[in-house]
Coordinates of C-alpha atoms in Angstrom, one line a residue:
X1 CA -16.9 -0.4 -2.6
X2 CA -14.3 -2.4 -4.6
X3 CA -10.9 -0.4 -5.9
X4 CA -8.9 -2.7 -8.2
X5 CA -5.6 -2.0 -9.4
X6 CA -3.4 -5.4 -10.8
X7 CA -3.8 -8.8 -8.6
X8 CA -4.5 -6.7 -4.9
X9 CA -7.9 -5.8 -4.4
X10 CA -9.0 -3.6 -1.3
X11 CA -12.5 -4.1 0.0
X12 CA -14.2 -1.1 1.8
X13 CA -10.8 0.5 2.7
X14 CA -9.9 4.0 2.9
X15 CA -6.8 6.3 2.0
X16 CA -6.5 8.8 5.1
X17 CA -4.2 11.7 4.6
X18 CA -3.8 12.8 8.0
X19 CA -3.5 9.9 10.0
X20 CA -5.4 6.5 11.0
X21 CA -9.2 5.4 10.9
X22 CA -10.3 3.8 14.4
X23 CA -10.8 0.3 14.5
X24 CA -9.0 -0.3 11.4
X25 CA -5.6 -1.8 10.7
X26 CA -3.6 1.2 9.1
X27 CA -0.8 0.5 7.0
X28 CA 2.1 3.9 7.1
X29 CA 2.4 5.3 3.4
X30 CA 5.9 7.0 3.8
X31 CA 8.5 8.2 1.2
X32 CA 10.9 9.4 4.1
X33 CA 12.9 11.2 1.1
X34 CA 9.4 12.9 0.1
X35 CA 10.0 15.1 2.7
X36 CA 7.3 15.6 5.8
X37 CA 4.1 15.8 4.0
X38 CA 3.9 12.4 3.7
X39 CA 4.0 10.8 7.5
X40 CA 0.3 11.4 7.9
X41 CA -1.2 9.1 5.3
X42 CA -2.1 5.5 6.0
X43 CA -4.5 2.6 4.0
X44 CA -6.8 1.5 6.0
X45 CA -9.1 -1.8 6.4
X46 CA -11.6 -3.0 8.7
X47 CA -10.1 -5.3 11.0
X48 CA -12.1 -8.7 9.4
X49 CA -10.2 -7.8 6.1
X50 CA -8.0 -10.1 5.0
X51 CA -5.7 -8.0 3.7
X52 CA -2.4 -7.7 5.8
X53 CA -0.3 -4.8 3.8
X54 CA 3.0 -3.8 3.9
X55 CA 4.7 -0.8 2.2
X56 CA 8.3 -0.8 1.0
X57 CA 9.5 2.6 -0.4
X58 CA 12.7 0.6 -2.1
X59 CA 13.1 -1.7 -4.4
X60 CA 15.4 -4.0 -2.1
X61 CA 12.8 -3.9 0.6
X62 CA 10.2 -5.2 -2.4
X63 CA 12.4 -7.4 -3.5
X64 CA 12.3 -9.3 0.1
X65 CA 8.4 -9.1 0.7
X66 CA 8.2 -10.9 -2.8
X67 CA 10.5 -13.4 -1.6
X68 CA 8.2 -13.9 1.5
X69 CA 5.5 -14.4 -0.3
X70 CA 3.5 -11.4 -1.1
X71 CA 2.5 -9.9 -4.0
X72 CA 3.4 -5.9 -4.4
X73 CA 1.6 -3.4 -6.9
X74 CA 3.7 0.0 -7.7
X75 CA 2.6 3.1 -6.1
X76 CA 3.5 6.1 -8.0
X77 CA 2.8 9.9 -7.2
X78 CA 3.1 11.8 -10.2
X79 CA 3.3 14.7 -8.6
X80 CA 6.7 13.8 -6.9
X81 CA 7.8 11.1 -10.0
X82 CA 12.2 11.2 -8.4
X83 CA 11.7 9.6 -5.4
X84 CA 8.2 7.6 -5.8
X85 CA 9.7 5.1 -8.4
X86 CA 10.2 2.5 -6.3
X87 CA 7.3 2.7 -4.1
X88 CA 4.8 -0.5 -3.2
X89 CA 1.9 -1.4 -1.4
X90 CA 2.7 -5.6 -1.0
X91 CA 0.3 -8.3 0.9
X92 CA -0.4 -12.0 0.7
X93 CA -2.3 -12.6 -2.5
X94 CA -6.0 -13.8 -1.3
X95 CA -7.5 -15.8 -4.3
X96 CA -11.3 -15.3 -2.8
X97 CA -11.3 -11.6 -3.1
X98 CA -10.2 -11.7 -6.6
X99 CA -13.0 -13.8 -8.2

């Protein structure tokens, strides 16, 4: 399984809403002013991936894991479009997975 969305690919990873996948690196999806609802969902990948996400829920925070190096896609909830505007899922870019 291959989801695409910009330059950031995820191979064989999951979305878990209520918390992490064994043996699998989970990454916290968190809006803390989305209220509690949100503290249970993670992405997860298998532990060979070579994916190493981050998420920044502000645009500052972005702003400094671009300046590191990673690349960041925009996550957006319509469902809650005030406070998930300046949500991202960041990582190193990894040219191989992308071909």
């Amino acid at each position: 399984k291959q989801w695409y969305q910009r330059r950031v690919a995820i191979t064989a990873g999951h979305f878990i809403f209520l918390g992490v996948v064994s043996n699998s690196r989970c990454t916290q999806i968190l809006e803390p002013a989305g209220g509690a609802s949100w503290r249970d969902n993670y992405i997860c990948v298998p532990p060979t991936s070579p994916y190493s996400f981050t998420w920044s829920f502000s645009n500052a925070n972005r702003d400094n894991e671009r300046k590191g190096g990673r690349a960041c896609i925009q996550w957006l909830e319509p469902a809650d479009p005030h406070t998930w505007n300046d949500n991202y899922l960041c990582s190193f870019p990894v040219n191989s997975m992308l071909r």
